[in-house]
Structures are given as C-alpha cells and as structure tokens.
mmCIF file of C-alpha atoms and ligand atoms in Angstrom:
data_model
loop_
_atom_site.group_PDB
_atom_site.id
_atom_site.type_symbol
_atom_site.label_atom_id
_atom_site.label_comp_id
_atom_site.label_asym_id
_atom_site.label_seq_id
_atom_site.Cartn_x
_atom_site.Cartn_y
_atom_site.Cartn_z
ATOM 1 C CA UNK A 1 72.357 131.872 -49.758
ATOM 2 C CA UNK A 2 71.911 128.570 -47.897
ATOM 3 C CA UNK A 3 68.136 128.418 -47.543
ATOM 4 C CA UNK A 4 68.362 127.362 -43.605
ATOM 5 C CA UNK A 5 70.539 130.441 -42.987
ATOM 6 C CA UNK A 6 68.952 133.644 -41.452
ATOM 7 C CA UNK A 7 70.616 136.615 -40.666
ATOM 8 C CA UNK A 8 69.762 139.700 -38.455
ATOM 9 C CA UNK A 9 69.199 142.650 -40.444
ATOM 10 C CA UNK A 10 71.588 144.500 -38.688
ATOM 11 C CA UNK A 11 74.184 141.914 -39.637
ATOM 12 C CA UNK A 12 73.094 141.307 -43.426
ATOM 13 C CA UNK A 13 73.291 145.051 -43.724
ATOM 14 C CA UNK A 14 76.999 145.028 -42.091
ATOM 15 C CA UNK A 15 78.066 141.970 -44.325
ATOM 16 C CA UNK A 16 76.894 143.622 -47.530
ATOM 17 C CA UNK A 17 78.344 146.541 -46.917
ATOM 18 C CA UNK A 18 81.594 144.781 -46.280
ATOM 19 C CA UNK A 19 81.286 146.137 -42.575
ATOM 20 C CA UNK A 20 83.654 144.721 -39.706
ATOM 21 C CA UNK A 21 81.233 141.357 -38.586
ATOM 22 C CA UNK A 22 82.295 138.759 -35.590
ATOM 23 C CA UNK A 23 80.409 135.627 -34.792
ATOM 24 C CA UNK A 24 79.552 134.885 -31.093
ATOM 25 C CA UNK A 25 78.921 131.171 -30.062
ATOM 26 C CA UNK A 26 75.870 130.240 -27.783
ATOM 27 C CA UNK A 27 77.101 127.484 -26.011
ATOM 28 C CA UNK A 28 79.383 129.701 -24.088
ATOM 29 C CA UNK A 29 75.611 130.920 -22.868
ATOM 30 C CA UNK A 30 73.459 128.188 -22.279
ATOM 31 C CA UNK A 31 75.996 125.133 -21.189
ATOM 32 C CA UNK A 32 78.913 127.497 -20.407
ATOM 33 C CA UNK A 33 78.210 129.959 -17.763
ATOM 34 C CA UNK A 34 75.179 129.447 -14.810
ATOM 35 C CA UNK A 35 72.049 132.812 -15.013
ATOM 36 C CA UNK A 36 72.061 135.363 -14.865
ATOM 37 C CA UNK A 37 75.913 136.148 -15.918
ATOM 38 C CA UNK A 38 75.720 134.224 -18.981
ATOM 39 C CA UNK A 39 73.009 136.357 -20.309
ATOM 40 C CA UNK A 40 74.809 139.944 -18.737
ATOM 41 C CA UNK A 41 78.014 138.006 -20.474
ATOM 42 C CA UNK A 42 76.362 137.488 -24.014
ATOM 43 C CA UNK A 43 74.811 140.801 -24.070
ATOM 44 C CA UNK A 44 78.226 142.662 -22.773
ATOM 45 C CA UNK A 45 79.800 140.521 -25.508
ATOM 46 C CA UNK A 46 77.475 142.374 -28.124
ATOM 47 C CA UNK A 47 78.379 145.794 -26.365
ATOM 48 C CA UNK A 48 82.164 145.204 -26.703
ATOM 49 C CA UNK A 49 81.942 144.033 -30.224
ATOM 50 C CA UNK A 50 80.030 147.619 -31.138
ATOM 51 C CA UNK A 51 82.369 149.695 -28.985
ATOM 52 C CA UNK A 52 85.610 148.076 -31.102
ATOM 53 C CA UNK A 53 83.516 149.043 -34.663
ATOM 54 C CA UNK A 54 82.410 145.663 -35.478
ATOM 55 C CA UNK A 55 78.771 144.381 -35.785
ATOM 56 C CA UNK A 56 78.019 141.278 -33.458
ATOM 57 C CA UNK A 57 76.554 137.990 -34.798
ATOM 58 C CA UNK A 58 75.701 135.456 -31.759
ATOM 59 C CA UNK A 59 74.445 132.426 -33.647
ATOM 60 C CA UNK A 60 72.026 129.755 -32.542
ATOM 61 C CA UNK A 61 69.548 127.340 -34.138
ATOM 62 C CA UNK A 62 66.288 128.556 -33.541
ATOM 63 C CA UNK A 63 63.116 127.040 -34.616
ATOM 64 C CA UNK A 64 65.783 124.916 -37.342
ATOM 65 C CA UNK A 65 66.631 127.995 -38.704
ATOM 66 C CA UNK A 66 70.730 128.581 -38.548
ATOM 67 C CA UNK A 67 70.571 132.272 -37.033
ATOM 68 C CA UNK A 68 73.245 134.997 -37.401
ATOM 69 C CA UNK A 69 72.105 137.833 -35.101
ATOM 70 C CA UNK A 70 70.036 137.296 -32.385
ATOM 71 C CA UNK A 71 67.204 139.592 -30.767
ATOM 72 C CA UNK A 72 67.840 140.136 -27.219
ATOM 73 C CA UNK A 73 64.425 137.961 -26.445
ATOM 74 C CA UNK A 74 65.805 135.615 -28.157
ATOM 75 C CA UNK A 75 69.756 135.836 -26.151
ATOM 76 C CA UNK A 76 67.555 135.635 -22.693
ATOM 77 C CA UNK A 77 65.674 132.632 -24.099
ATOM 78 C CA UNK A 78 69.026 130.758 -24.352
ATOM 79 C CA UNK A 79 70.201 132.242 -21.082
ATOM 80 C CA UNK A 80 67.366 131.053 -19.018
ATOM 81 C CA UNK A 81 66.676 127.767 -20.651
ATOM 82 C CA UNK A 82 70.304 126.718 -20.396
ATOM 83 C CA UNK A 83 71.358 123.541 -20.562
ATOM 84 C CA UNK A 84 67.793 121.699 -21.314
ATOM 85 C CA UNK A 85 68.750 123.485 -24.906
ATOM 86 C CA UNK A 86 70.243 121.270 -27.472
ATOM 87 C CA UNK A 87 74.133 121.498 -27.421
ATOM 88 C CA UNK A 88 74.554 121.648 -31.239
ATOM 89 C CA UNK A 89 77.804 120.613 -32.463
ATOM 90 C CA UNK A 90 78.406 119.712 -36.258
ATOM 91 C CA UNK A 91 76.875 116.596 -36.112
ATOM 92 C CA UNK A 92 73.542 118.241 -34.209
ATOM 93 C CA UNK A 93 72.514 120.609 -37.289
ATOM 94 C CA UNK A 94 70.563 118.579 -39.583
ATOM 95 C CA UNK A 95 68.619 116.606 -37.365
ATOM 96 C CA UNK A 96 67.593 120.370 -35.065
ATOM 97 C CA UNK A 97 66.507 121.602 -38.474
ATOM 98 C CA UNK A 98 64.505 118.741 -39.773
ATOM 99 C CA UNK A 99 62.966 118.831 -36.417
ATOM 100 C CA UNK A 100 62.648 122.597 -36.118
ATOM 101 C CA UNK A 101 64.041 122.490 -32.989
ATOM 102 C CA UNK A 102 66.698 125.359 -31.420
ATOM 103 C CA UNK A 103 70.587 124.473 -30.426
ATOM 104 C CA UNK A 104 73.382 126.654 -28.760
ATOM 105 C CA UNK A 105 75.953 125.848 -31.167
ATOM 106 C CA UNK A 106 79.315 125.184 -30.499
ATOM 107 C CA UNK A 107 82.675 126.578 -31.869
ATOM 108 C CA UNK A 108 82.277 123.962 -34.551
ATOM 109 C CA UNK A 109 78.654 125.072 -35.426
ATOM 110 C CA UNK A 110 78.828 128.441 -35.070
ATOM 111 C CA UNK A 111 82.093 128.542 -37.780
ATOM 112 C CA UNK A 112 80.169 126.595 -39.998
ATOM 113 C CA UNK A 113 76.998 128.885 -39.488
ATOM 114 C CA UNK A 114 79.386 131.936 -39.622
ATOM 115 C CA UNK A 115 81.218 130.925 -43.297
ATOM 116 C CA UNK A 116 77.980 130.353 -44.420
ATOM 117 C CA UNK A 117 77.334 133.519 -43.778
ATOM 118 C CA UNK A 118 80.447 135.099 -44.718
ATOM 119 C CA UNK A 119 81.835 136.022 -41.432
ATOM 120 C CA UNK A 120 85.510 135.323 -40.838
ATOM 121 C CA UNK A 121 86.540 136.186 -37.564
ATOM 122 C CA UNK A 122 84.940 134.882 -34.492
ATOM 123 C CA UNK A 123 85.581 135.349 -30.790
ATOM 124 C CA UNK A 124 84.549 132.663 -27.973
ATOM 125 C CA UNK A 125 86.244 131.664 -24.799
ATOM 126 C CA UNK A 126 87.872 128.367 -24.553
ATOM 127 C CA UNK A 127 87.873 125.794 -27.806
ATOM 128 C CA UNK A 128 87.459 122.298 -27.292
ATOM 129 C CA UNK A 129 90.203 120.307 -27.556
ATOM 130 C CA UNK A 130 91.900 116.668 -27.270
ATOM 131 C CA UNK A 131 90.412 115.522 -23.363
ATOM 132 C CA UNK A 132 92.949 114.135 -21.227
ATOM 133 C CA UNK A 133 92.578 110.593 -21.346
ATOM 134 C CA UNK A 134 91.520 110.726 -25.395
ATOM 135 C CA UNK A 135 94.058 107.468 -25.790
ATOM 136 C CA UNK A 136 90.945 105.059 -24.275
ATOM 137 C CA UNK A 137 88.117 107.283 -24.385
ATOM 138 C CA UNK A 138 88.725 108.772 -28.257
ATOM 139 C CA UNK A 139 87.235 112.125 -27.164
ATOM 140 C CA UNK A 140 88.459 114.713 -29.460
ATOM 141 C CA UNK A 141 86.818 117.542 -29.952
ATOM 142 C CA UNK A 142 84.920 118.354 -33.568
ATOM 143 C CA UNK A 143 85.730 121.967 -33.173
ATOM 144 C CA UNK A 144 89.269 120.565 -33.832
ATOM 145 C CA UNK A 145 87.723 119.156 -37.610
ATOM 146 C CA UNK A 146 86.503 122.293 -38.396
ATOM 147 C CA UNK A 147 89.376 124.155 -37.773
ATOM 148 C CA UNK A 148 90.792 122.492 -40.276
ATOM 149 C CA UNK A 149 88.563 122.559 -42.809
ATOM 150 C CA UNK A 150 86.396 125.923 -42.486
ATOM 151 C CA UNK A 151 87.861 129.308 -43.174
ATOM 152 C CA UNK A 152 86.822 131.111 -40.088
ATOM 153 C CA UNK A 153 89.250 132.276 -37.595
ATOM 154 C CA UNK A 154 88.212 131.755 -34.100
ATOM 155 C CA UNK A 155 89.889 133.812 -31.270
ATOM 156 C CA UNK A 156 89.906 132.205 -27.444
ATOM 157 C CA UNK A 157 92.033 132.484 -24.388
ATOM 158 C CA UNK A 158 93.318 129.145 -25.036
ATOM 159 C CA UNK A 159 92.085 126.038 -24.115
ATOM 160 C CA UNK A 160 91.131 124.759 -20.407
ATOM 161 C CA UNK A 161 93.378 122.047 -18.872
ATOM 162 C CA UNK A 162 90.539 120.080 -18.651
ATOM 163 C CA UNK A 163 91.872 118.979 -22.101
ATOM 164 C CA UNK A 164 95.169 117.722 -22.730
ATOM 165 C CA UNK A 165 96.965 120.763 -23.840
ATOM 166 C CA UNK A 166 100.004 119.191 -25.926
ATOM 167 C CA UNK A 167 98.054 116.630 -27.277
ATOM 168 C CA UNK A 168 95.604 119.468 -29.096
ATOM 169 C CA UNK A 169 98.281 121.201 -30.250
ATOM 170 C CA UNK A 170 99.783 118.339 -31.944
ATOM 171 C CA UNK A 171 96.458 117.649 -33.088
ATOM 172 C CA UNK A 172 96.076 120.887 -34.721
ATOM 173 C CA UNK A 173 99.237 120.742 -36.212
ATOM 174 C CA UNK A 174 98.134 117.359 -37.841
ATOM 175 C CA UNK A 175 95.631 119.211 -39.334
ATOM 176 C CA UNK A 176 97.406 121.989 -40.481
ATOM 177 C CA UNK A 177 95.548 125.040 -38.548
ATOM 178 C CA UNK A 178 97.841 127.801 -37.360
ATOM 179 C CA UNK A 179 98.097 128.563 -34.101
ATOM 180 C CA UNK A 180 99.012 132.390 -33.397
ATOM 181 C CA UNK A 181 99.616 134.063 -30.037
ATOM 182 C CA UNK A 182 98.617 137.587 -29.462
ATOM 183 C CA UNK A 183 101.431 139.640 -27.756
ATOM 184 C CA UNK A 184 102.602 135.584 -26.860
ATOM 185 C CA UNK A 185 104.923 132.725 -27.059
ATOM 186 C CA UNK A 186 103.567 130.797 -25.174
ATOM 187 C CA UNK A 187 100.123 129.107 -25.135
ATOM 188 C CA UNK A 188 97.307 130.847 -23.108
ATOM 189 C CA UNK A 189 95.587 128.377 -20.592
ATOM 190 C CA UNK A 190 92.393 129.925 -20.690
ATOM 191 C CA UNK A 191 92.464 131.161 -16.771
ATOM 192 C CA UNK A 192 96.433 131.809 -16.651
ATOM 193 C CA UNK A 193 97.992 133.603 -19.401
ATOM 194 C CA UNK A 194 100.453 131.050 -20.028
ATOM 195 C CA UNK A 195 101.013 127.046 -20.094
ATOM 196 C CA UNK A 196 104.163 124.729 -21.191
ATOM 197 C CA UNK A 197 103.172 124.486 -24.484
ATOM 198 C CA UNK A 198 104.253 127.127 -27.415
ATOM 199 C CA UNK A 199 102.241 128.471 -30.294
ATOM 200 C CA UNK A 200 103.523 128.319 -33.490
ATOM 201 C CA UNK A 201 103.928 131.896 -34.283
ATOM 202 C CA UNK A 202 103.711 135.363 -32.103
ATOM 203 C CA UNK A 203 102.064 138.456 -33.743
ATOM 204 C CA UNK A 204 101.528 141.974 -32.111
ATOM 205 C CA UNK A 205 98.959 143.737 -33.862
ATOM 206 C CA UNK A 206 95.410 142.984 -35.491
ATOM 207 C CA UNK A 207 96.986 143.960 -38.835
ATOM 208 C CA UNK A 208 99.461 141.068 -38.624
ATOM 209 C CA UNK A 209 96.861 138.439 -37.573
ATOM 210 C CA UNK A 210 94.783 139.866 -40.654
ATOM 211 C CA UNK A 211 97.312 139.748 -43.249
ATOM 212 C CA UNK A 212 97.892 136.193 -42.129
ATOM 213 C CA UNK A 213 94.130 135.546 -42.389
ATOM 214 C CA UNK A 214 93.951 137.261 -45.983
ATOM 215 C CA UNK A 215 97.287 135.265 -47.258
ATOM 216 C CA UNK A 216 94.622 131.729 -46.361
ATOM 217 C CA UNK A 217 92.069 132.669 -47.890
ATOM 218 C CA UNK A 218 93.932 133.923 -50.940
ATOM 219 C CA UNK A 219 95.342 130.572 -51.335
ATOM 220 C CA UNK A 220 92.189 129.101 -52.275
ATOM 221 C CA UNK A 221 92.417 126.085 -49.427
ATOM 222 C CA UNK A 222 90.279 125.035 -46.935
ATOM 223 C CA UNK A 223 90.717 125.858 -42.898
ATOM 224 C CA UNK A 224 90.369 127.991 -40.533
ATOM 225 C CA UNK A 225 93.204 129.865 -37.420
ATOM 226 C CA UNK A 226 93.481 129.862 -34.082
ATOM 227 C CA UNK A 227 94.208 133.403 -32.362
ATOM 228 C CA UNK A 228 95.045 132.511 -29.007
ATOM 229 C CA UNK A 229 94.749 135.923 -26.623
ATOM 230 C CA UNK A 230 95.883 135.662 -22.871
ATOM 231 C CA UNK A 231 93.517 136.683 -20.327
ATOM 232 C CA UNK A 232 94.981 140.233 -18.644
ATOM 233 C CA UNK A 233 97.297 139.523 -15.962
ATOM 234 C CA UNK A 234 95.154 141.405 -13.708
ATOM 235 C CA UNK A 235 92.453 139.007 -14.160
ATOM 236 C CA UNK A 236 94.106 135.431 -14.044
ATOM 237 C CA UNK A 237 93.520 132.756 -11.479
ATOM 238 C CA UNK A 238 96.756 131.592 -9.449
ATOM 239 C CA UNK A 239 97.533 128.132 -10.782
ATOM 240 C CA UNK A 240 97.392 126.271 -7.507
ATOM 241 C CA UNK A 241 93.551 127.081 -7.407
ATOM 242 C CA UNK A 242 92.731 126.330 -10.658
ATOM 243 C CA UNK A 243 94.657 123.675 -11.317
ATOM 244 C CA UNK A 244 92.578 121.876 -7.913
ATOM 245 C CA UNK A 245 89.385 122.627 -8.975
ATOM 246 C CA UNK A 246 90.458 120.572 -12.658
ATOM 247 C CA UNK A 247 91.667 117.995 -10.916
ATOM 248 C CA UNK A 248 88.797 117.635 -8.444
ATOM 249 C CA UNK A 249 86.138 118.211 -11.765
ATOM 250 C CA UNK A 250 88.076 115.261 -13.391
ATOM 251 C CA UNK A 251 87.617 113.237 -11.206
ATOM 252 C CA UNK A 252 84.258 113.332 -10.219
ATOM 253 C CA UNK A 253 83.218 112.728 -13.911
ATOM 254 C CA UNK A 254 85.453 109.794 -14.192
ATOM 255 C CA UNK A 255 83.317 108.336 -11.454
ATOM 256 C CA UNK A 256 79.687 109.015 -12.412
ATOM 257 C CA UNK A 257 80.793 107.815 -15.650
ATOM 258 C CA UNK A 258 79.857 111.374 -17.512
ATOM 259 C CA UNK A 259 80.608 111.000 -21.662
ATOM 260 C CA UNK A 260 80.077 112.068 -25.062
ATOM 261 C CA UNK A 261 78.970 115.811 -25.352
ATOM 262 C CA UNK A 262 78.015 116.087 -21.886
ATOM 263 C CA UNK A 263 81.511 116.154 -20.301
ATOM 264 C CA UNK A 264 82.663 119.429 -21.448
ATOM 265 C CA UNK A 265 79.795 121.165 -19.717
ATOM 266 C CA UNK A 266 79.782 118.865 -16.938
ATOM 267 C CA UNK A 267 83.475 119.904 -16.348
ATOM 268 C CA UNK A 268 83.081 123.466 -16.838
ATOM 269 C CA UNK A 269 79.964 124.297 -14.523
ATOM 270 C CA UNK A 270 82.039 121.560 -11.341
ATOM 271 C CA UNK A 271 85.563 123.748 -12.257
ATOM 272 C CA UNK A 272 83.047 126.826 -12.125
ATOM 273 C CA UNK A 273 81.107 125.675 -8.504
ATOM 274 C CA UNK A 274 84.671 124.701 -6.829
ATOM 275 C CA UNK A 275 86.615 128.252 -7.582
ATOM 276 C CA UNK A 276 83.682 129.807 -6.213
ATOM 277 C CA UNK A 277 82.551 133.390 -8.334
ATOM 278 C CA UNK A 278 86.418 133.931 -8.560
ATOM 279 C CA UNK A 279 86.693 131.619 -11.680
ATOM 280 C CA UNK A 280 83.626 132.881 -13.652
ATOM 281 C CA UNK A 281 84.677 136.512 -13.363
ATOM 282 C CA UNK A 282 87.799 135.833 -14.823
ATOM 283 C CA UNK A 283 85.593 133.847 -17.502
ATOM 284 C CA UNK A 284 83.883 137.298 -18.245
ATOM 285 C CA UNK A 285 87.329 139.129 -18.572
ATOM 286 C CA UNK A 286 88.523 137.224 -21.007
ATOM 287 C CA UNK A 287 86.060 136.862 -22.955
ATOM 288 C CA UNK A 288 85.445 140.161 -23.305
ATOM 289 C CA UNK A 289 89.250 140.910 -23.946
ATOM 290 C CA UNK A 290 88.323 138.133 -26.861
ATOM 291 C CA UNK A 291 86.095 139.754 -28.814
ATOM 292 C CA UNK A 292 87.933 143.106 -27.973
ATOM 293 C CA UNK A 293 90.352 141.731 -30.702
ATOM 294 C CA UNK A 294 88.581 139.986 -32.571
ATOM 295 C CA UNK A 295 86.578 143.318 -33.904
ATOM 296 C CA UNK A 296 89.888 144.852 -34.058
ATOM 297 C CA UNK A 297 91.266 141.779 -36.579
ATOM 298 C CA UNK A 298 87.743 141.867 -38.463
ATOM 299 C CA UNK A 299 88.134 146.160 -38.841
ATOM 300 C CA UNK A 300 91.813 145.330 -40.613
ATOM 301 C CA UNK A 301 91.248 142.463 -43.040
HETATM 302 N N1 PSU B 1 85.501 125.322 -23.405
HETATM 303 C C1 PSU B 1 85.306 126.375 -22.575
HETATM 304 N N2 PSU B 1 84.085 126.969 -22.546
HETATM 305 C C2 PSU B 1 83.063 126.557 -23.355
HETATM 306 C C3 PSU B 1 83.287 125.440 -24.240
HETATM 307 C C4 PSU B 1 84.528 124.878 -24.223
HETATM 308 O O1 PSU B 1 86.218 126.756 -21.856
HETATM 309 O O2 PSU B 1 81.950 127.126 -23.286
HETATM 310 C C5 PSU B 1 82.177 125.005 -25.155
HETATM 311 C C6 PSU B 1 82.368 125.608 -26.558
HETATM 312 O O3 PSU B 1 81.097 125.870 -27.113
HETATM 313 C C7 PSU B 1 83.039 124.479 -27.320
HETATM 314 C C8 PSU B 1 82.365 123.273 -26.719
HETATM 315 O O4 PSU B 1 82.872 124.540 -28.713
HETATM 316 O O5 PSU B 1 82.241 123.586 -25.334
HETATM 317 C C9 PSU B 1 83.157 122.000 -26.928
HETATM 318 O O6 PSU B 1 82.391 120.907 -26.566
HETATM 319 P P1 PSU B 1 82.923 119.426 -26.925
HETATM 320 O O7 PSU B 1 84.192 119.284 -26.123
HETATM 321 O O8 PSU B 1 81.820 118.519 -26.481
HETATM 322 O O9 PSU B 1 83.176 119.420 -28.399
HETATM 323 MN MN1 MN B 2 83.785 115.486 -26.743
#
C-alpha cells in the first residue's frame, strides 16, 4: 500500500472484505457549500451511503497523509475552516504532503486517493469541466485528465453551466471516458435535469452501469466513467433563475480578474449568494440522490 495512504478502519475493513465502498470528495465541503450545511451535507452524505449498504470514504489530506475515511472531528474541521484549507487538486498532493499540510481534494484528487485505495465508485456533485471562455483563458479542468486515465467512476448531477457544457463533452470524448446517463438521454445540468447536450449512452439500473464498469476494468486499460444522475424533478431550479445567477457570477469574475483554481469556488459560492437558499437546497438533493446510486452501483459490481 502507498505509504502516504491512510484509511479509516471502518473502510479498510469494508475494502478487505470486498464490502460495497464509495469515495466522497471534500471540496464539495470546504470551497463548495457556505457552514453549517456543508458539514450537515457531508455528514448526511455518510448517512445515505450506509442506508444504501455501502461504507462511506470522504477523503482529504490531513497532516500530508492521503485519508480515506474521515472522523467526524475531522469532517467539522474541514467544514468550519473552509476555504482558508488548501484546494488540492492533482497537482496540490505532493507539495501538502512534503509539507504535512491538509487539502480538500478535488474530484481529481479524491479518484486518485480512492484507486489508491481500491475504491471504484465515487459520488460528488458537479465535476469540473471545460470553463466557458477556455479558447483564451486555457482553463480546463484536471478532473477532466483523470477521468481519463484513473479507473474510478465518479457519479454527479452533471456539470454547472458555469462551464461550457459541449465543449466538456467533446473533451471527454477526446479522451475516451464514457459518459452514461441514469434513467437519461440527455445531459443533466447539475440544477435542471436536463441541458442540449446528449450523453453517450442511457442505462436504467445500477447493474447496467456496473457491468459497464467491470467490462473497463477487465480490459486492462486505463480511465475512469462518468455516471451522470439528474437531480429529482421535484427539486430542480427553473432555468430562468439559474441561468441569471450564472450569468451575473460570470461576470463579476471576469471583472475582478478571478483565475486559476480560485474561479470555480468563486463562481459557485456568487451562483450560491444570488439564488438565495433556493439553489443550495437543491445542491443537497442532488447530492444526496448521488451517492444514493452510487452505493447502489458499488453493491452490484
Ligand atoms: N463543481 C460543482 N461543485 C463543486 C466543484 C465543482 O458544482 O464543489 C468542485 C469539485 O471539487 C471539483 C472542483 O473537482 O470544484 C473543480 O475545480 P477546478 O475547476 O478548479 O478544477
Ligand atoms: Mn480551472
């Protein structure tokens, strides 16, 4: 075992015994969602995962150690410190363990964390993507990379519009990750359950998804899958609204000049402040619905 890794107990004990195990992302926590939901989020995240039969891993880089299980001091440490906690991408993880310093890792960190430690389904909300605007600015992002070349399968709602949703797709396709839509044909948009875009295939049961993930792996070559699961119809924003609040959030961080790894966070705690509550409770809801399935692909592989 990679000697930076350290799992929970309760997850070394699932993923010996060949348990159902999903991987949580921390971002999602500290950079994602304002306290006190983020922490109510994380832990109801854990909850969910249980309640569907699998055991939950939230990773995070704490004290340089590349964790798989977190104690629930360790969840509200996250939570409260928020964003003045290293955003820890791929790029982040050997420099926060040299230093023995603690990241919320991203989708990209937490599936590299996760195949290291033999996990192969993970749930989050949103992925990053291809930004609008990547033509001049080049901002792509590396949870894109490691889809393609890390054999964990991540399950979101989609991707925010804050990116450039046919532009990610294509990008994925480049890159030869799958893109599969739960009970879909069309791609999720992370607050509405649907967008212009397609996925490439539609499948309507865990058992399908982890057939699909089984037939990868057995092929002996690198990369990962993207489940894409639509937020409940009772839950989804109406477009107008949303769409505004993207627009406005855009904006505002093409004038203050906002770059690198802070725009994704900067865009999702303005989109976040302009829809009011209504925006993160649909947040919740789908995430939730996310690792729902997740456990449920993770119990049939
Ligand atoms: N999109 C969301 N919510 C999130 C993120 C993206 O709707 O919380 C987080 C995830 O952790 C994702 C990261 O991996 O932002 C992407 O950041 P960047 O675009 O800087 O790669
Ligand atoms: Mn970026």
């Amino acid at each position: 075992m990679n000697q930076y890794l350290k799992l929970s107990p309760a997850v070394e004990k699932a993923v010996s015994e060949g348990r159902p195990v999903i991987a949580l992302e921390s971002t999602i926590i500290s950079h994602g969602m304002p306290y006190p939901q983020n922490l109510e989020t994380a832990r109801l995240c854990e909850a969910e995962a249980r309640k569907n039969g699998a055991e939950p891993a939230t990773v995070a880089v704490i004290h340089g150690q590349l964790c798989a299980g977190l104690t629930d001091e360790e969840l509200e440490y996250l939570a409260k410190t928020g964003p003045q906690v290293a955003k820890a991408s791929r790029r982040d993880l050997p420099v926060l363990i040299a230093r023995k310093a603690d990241g919320a890792t991203t989708v990209a960190a937490t599936m590299i964390i996760a195949a290291m430690a033999g996990i192969r389904v993970f749930a989050t909300g949103g992925i990053g993507g291809v930004h609008r605007g990547a033509e001049t600015t080049m901002d792509i992002s590396a949870d894109l990379e490691e889809l393609a070349q890390t054999p964990v399968a991540v399950v979101c709602a989609g991707a925010k519009s804050i990116l450039d949703l046919g532009l990610t797709l294509e990008y994925l396709e480049t890159k030869g990750v799958p893109v599969i839509g739960y009970r879909t044909k069309t791609l999720p948009a992370f607050y509405t359950y649907e967008s212009d875009f397609s996925v490439d295939y539609r499948m309507d049961s865990p058992k399908e998804i982890a057939d699909a993930i089984n037939a990868q792996r057995k092929m002996g070559y690198p990369g990962g899958m993207l489940i894409t699961d639509p937020i409940p119809a009772e839950y989804a924003m109406p477009k107008k609204v949303i769409d505004a609040a993207i627009e406005q959030a855009l904006k505002e961080a093409a004038e203050q000049g906002i770059k690198g790894k802070a725009t994704t966070p900067f865009l999702l705690a303005r989109v976040c402040e302009l829809t009011g509550g209504e925006s993160l409770k649909s947040n919740i809801k789908l995430v939730l619905n996310n690792v729902a399935l997740a456990a449920q692909i993770a119990a049939a592989l």
